[in-house]
Amino acid sequence: MIWVAATLIAAIAQTGRNAAQAGLTGRVGTIGATAVRFLFGLPFAALFLLILSPVAEIPSLGLRAVGFTALGAAAQIAATALMLLTMRGQGFGIATALMKTEPVTLAIFGALALSEPLGPARMAAIALATTGVVLASGARWSRISLAPVLTGVTSGALFGVSAIGFRGALLSLPEGGYFIHALTVLVLTLALQSFAMLVWLGATAPGTLRAIFAEWRISLAAGALGAFASLFWFIGFALTPAANVRTLALVEVVFAQVVSGRIFHETTQRAQLIGIVLIVAGVAWLLAVAAT
């Protein structure tokens, strides 16, 4: 169950990266904070691939793999921008929970695009964990405007599309080790995303580019954590359907609650604790289904 360990590592690293990006949003703007994870993540991923290249054969990238990677890269840029926009209007834990409705749509996308299994037990486990996410958000839904709910849910759906793109790219590669496959797709992904963000910011907001590099210390931290998290997401995608990975990743909501209390001083309510229990139960059910 290597994908389980990889997913948990990725979820922890992503929580740290999201917190770093949320802190950058007020200084460099939503688009600037979105670009940080790509521009400052690419050097770390590329250097690691260069180090491994003498001892691991780098797989060739066909048109299908490049196409799926481009789909995932574009969807991830849009999803990250909407995620940061949601964080500006809601608490960190609430924004994370809104985006974690992703596994439901992801399971459907996976069944349609990649013919991955979509049985009743698997969907029930995903639905249970997602219900836990809604409770764990701690949101009083009557007091939340429609706009942040829509941006958060749309962000989650786009993250689902990106996961399908990356899983499709990994499945399109020739035979080889899952680790070098994941790292190769990651470098291509970050290269495409960095190029797109440089062109966009250079043409529309050169001041934002200067602001990003002025905040290089926190940008490096966010980039390194982002590259590290993405590598382990991709390892998970290489080994099991993306919906399994993203459902297990709902434990990130638990991590987000810790971050919310420790850093953003948000309190945890009883309903949130019940939600956490449901998340754990749903994840455990999914793991039991996946193991059969």
C-alpha positions as a Python dict, from the first residue, in 0.01 Angstrom:
ca = {
    (1, 'M'): (0, 0, 0),
    (2, 'I'): (273, 244, -102),
    (3, 'W'): (8, 484, -236),
    (4, 'V'): (-133, 524, 116),
    (5, 'A'): (201, 640, 259),
    (6, 'A'): (263, 864, -44),
    (7, 'T'): (-80, 1028, -9),
    (8, 'L'): (-37, 1099, 362),
    (9, 'I'): (306, 1254, 302),
    (10, 'A'): (162, 1466, 19),
    (11, 'A'): (-132, 1583, 233),
    (12, 'I'): (96, 1700, 513),
    (13, 'A'): (329, 1884, 273),
    (14, 'Q'): (34, 2041, 88),
    (15, 'T'): (-112, 2178, 411),
    (16, 'G'): (214, 2359, 477),
    (17, 'R'): (230, 2486, 121),
    (18, 'N'): (-128, 2613, 129),
    (19, 'A'): (-56, 2803, 450),
    (20, 'A'): (255, 2960, 294),
    (21, 'Q'): (62, 3056, -20),
    (22, 'A'): (-225, 3199, 183),
    (23, 'G'): (24, 3424, 360),
    (24, 'L'): (163, 3543, 27),
    (25, 'T'): (-175, 3632, -123),
    (26, 'G'): (-202, 3964, 59),
    (27, 'R'): (150, 4065, -55),
    (28, 'V'): (164, 3954, -417),
    (29, 'G'): (-202, 3899, -506),
    (30, 'T'): (-395, 3584, -596),
    (31, 'I'): (-227, 3528, -933),
    (32, 'G'): (116, 3597, -787),
    (33, 'A'): (67, 3347, -507),
    (34, 'T'): (-61, 3096, -762),
    (35, 'A'): (255, 3137, -970),
    (36, 'V'): (486, 3083, -672),
    (37, 'R'): (419, 2710, -640),
    (38, 'F'): (516, 2657, -1004),
    (39, 'L'): (804, 2901, -1054),
    (40, 'F'): (978, 2810, -729),
    (41, 'G'): (884, 2442, -740),
    (42, 'L'): (1035, 2372, -1084),
    (43, 'P'): (1403, 2416, -984),
    (44, 'F'): (1369, 2165, -700),
    (45, 'A'): (1195, 1903, -918),
    (46, 'A'): (1432, 1954, -1214),
    (47, 'L'): (1742, 1928, -994),
    (48, 'F'): (1614, 1604, -840),
    (49, 'L'): (1546, 1457, -1184),
    (50, 'L'): (1895, 1560, -1298),
    (51, 'I'): (2050, 1389, -996),
    (52, 'L'): (1857, 1067, -1063),
    (53, 'S'): (1912, 1062, -1441),
    (54, 'P'): (2245, 869, -1427),
    (55, 'V'): (2090, 584, -1228),
    (56, 'A'): (1726, 581, -1352),
    (57, 'E'): (1605, 571, -1711),
    (58, 'I'): (1387, 874, -1785),
    (59, 'P'): (1078, 757, -1979),
    (60, 'S'): (997, 898, -2322),
    (61, 'L'): (696, 1126, -2339),
    (62, 'G'): (452, 1056, -2620),
    (63, 'L'): (181, 1286, -2750),
    (64, 'R'): (-86, 1126, -2528),
    (65, 'A'): (124, 1176, -2214),
    (66, 'V'): (201, 1537, -2303),
    (67, 'G'): (-166, 1606, -2380),
    (68, 'F'): (-286, 1465, -2047),
    (69, 'T'): (-11, 1656, -1865),
    (70, 'A'): (-111, 1982, -2033),
    (71, 'L'): (-474, 1923, -1929),
    (72, 'G'): (-370, 1859, -1570),
    (73, 'A'): (-135, 2158, -1564),
    (74, 'A'): (-395, 2403, -1696),
    (75, 'A'): (-668, 2276, -1462),
    (76, 'Q'): (-432, 2297, -1164),
    (77, 'I'): (-345, 2662, -1236),
    (78, 'A'): (-713, 2756, -1246),
    (79, 'A'): (-791, 2546, -938),
    (80, 'T'): (-507, 2702, -735),
    (81, 'A'): (-618, 3055, -825),
    (82, 'L'): (-976, 2980, -717),
    (83, 'M'): (-847, 2812, -398),
    (84, 'L'): (-653, 3124, -296),
    (85, 'L'): (-948, 3345, -387),
    (86, 'T'): (-1169, 3134, -159),
    (87, 'M'): (-914, 3158, 122),
    (88, 'R'): (-926, 3537, 103),
    (89, 'G'): (-1301, 3536, 167),
    (90, 'Q'): (-1325, 3245, 416),
    (91, 'G'): (-1118, 3088, 693),
    (92, 'F'): (-836, 2853, 600),
    (93, 'G'): (-1018, 2544, 728),
    (94, 'I'): (-1348, 2638, 560),
    (95, 'A'): (-1179, 2702, 226),
    (96, 'T'): (-996, 2370, 245),
    (97, 'A'): (-1323, 2188, 323),
    (98, 'L'): (-1507, 2347, 30),
    (99, 'M'): (-1241, 2227, -208),
    (100, 'K'): (-1246, 1877, -65),
    (101, 'T'): (-1580, 1802, -229),
    (102, 'E'): (-1343, 1704, -511),
    (103, 'P'): (-1343, 1321, -464),
    (104, 'V'): (-1709, 1284, -565),
    (105, 'T'): (-1664, 1456, -900),
    (106, 'L'): (-1323, 1296, -940),
    (107, 'A'): (-1466, 945, -906),
    (108, 'I'): (-1718, 1027, -1179),
    (109, 'F'): (-1453, 1186, -1404),
    (110, 'G'): (-1226, 886, -1353),
    (111, 'A'): (-1500, 644, -1452),
    (112, 'L'): (-1581, 843, -1765),
    (113, 'A'): (-1231, 937, -1882),
    (114, 'L'): (-1017, 643, -1765),
    (115, 'S'): (-1275, 363, -1715),
    (116, 'E'): (-1182, 333, -1347),
    (117, 'P'): (-1414, 133, -1116),
    (118, 'L'): (-1713, 314, -966),
    (119, 'G'): (-1889, 63, -740),
    (120, 'P'): (-2158, 145, -480),
    (121, 'A'): (-1933, 66, -181),
    (122, 'R'): (-1659, 291, -313),
    (123, 'M'): (-1899, 579, -382),
    (124, 'A'): (-2061, 538, -39),
    (125, 'A'): (-1722, 562, 130),
    (126, 'I'): (-1638, 874, -70),
    (127, 'A'): (-1978, 1028, 11),
    (128, 'L'): (-1935, 955, 384),
    (129, 'A'): (-1593, 1116, 394),
    (130, 'T'): (-1717, 1415, 193),
    (131, 'T'): (-2009, 1462, 436),
    (132, 'G'): (-1749, 1468, 710),
    (133, 'V'): (-1569, 1744, 523),
    (134, 'V'): (-1884, 1958, 514),
    (135, 'L'): (-1926, 1921, 891),
    (136, 'A'): (-1557, 1966, 963),
    (137, 'S'): (-1559, 2299, 782),
    (138, 'G'): (-1741, 2449, 1079),
    (139, 'A'): (-1922, 2684, 844),
    (140, 'R'): (-2261, 2831, 915),
    (141, 'W'): (-2385, 2789, 562),
    (142, 'S'): (-2670, 3037, 606),
    (143, 'R'): (-2412, 3310, 667),
    (144, 'I'): (-2189, 3228, 372),
    (145, 'S'): (-2257, 3399, 42),
    (146, 'L'): (-2292, 3194, -272),
    (147, 'A'): (-1976, 3328, -439),
    (148, 'P'): (-1714, 3167, -208),
    (149, 'V'): (-1907, 2839, -206),
    (150, 'L'): (-1907, 2833, -585),
    (151, 'T'): (-1538, 2924, -612),
    (152, 'G'): (-1442, 2663, -353),
    (153, 'V'): (-1644, 2381, -509),
    (154, 'T'): (-1528, 2479, -859),
    (155, 'S'): (-1170, 2477, -735),
    (156, 'G'): (-1221, 2124, -605),
    (157, 'A'): (-1373, 2009, -933),
    (158, 'L'): (-1080, 2156, -1127),
    (159, 'F'): (-834, 1986, -894),
    (160, 'G'): (-1023, 1668, -984),
    (161, 'V'): (-977, 1737, -1356),
    (162, 'S'): (-606, 1799, -1296),
    (163, 'A'): (-574, 1469, -1109),
    (164, 'I'): (-737, 1288, -1403),
    (165, 'G'): (-491, 1458, -1639),
    (166, 'F'): (-189, 1357, -1433),
    (167, 'R'): (-315, 1000, -1382),
    (168, 'G'): (-379, 972, -1756),
    (169, 'A'): (-26, 1098, -1830),
    (170, 'L'): (129, 847, -1591),
    (171, 'L'): (-70, 557, -1738),
    (172, 'S'): (43, 665, -2087),
    (173, 'L'): (413, 619, -2009),
    (174, 'P'): (600, 302, -2106),
    (175, 'E'): (692, 34, -1853),
    (176, 'G'): (918, 152, -1574),
    (177, 'G'): (940, 256, -1211),
    (178, 'Y'): (655, 459, -1064),
    (179, 'F'): (892, 699, -889),
    (180, 'I'): (1082, 812, -1200),
    (181, 'H'): (752, 827, -1391),
    (182, 'A'): (604, 1054, -1125),
    (183, 'L'): (910, 1279, -1119),
    (184, 'T'): (924, 1305, -1499),
    (185, 'V'): (558, 1407, -1528),
    (186, 'L'): (606, 1651, -1239),
    (187, 'V'): (897, 1828, -1412),
    (188, 'L'): (699, 1855, -1738),
    (189, 'T'): (397, 1983, -1547),
    (190, 'L'): (590, 2251, -1359),
    (191, 'A'): (773, 2355, -1676),
    (192, 'L'): (445, 2408, -1862),
    (193, 'Q'): (291, 2591, -1569),
    (194, 'S'): (596, 2811, -1510),
    (195, 'F'): (609, 2907, -1877),
    (196, 'A'): (239, 2994, -1880),
    (197, 'M'): (263, 3204, -1562),
    (198, 'L'): (577, 3386, -1677),
    (199, 'V'): (417, 3477, -2008),
    (200, 'W'): (93, 3587, -1842),
    (201, 'L'): (252, 3791, -1564),
    (202, 'G'): (518, 3936, -1793),
    (203, 'A'): (248, 4063, -2028),
    (204, 'T'): (-13, 4173, -1776),
    (205, 'A'): (148, 4229, -1437),
    (206, 'P'): (529, 4267, -1441),
    (207, 'G'): (507, 4432, -1100),
    (208, 'T'): (368, 4109, -959),
    (209, 'L'): (671, 3919, -1087),
    (210, 'R'): (901, 4164, -909),
    (211, 'A'): (694, 4129, -591),
    (212, 'I'): (717, 3748, -607),
    (213, 'F'): (1095, 3750, -627),
    (214, 'A'): (1114, 4017, -355),
    (215, 'E'): (941, 3761, -128),
    (216, 'W'): (1189, 3492, -232),
    (217, 'R'): (1233, 3336, 111),
    (218, 'I'): (870, 3240, 166),
    (219, 'S'): (831, 3177, -208),
    (220, 'L'): (1114, 2922, -196),
    (221, 'A'): (950, 2750, 100),
    (222, 'A'): (613, 2736, -78),
    (223, 'G'): (778, 2612, -399),
    (224, 'A'): (978, 2341, -226),
    (225, 'L'): (677, 2217, -28),
    (226, 'G'): (463, 2231, -342),
    (227, 'A'): (710, 2026, -549),
    (228, 'F'): (752, 1776, -265),
    (229, 'A'): (376, 1739, -221),
    (230, 'S'): (313, 1708, -596),
    (231, 'L'): (577, 1436, -632),
    (232, 'F'): (400, 1222, -376),
    (233, 'W'): (56, 1298, -524),
    (234, 'F'): (189, 1172, -856),
    (235, 'I'): (333, 860, -694),
    (236, 'G'): (-14, 790, -557),
    (237, 'F'): (-175, 854, -897),
    (238, 'A'): (71, 613, -1060),
    (239, 'L'): (-31, 331, -825),
    (240, 'T'): (-409, 359, -776),
    (241, 'P'): (-715, 545, -917),
    (242, 'A'): (-699, 918, -847),
    (243, 'A'): (-1028, 912, -652),
    (244, 'N'): (-873, 674, -398),
    (245, 'V'): (-581, 911, -349),
    (246, 'R'): (-797, 1220, -315),
    (247, 'T'): (-1041, 1053, -76),
    (248, 'L'): (-760, 943, 154),
    (249, 'A'): (-626, 1298, 119),
    (250, 'L'): (-936, 1424, 299),
    (251, 'V'): (-732, 1373, 616),
    (252, 'E'): (-580, 1705, 507),
    (253, 'V'): (-894, 1864, 652),
    (254, 'V'): (-784, 1732, 991),
    (255, 'F'): (-438, 1881, 934),
    (256, 'A'): (-603, 2208, 823),
    (257, 'Q'): (-797, 2225, 1148),
    (258, 'V'): (-469, 2202, 1338),
    (259, 'V'): (-319, 2477, 1122),
    (260, 'S'): (-634, 2688, 1165),
    (261, 'G'): (-606, 2669, 1541),
    (262, 'R'): (-229, 2705, 1570),
    (263, 'I'): (-164, 2973, 1309),
    (264, 'F'): (-494, 3140, 1222),
    (265, 'H'): (-645, 3108, 1574),
    (266, 'E'): (-972, 2953, 1458),
    (267, 'T'): (-1166, 2739, 1707),
    (268, 'T'): (-1286, 2380, 1657),
    (269, 'Q'): (-1656, 2313, 1725),
    (270, 'R'): (-1836, 1991, 1817),
    (271, 'A'): (-1980, 1951, 1466),
    (272, 'Q'): (-1629, 1977, 1328),
    (273, 'L'): (-1513, 1694, 1553),
    (274, 'I'): (-1805, 1479, 1431),
    (275, 'G'): (-1702, 1564, 1077),
    (276, 'I'): (-1347, 1453, 1146),
    (277, 'V'): (-1480, 1119, 1275),
    (278, 'L'): (-1684, 1075, 955),
    (279, 'I'): (-1380, 1157, 743),
    (280, 'V'): (-1176, 893, 922),
    (281, 'A'): (-1461, 638, 892),
    (282, 'G'): (-1506, 709, 521),
    (283, 'V'): (-1134, 685, 454),
    (284, 'A'): (-1111, 357, 648),
    (285, 'W'): (-1403, 218, 448),
    (286, 'L'): (-1239, 321, 121),
    (287, 'L'): (-913, 154, 221),
    (288, 'A'): (-1102, -165, 301),
    (289, 'V'): (-1273, -154, -40),
    (290, 'A'): (-945, -82, -218),
    (291, 'A'): (-775, -372, -42),
    (292, 'T'): (-1032, -628, -162),
}
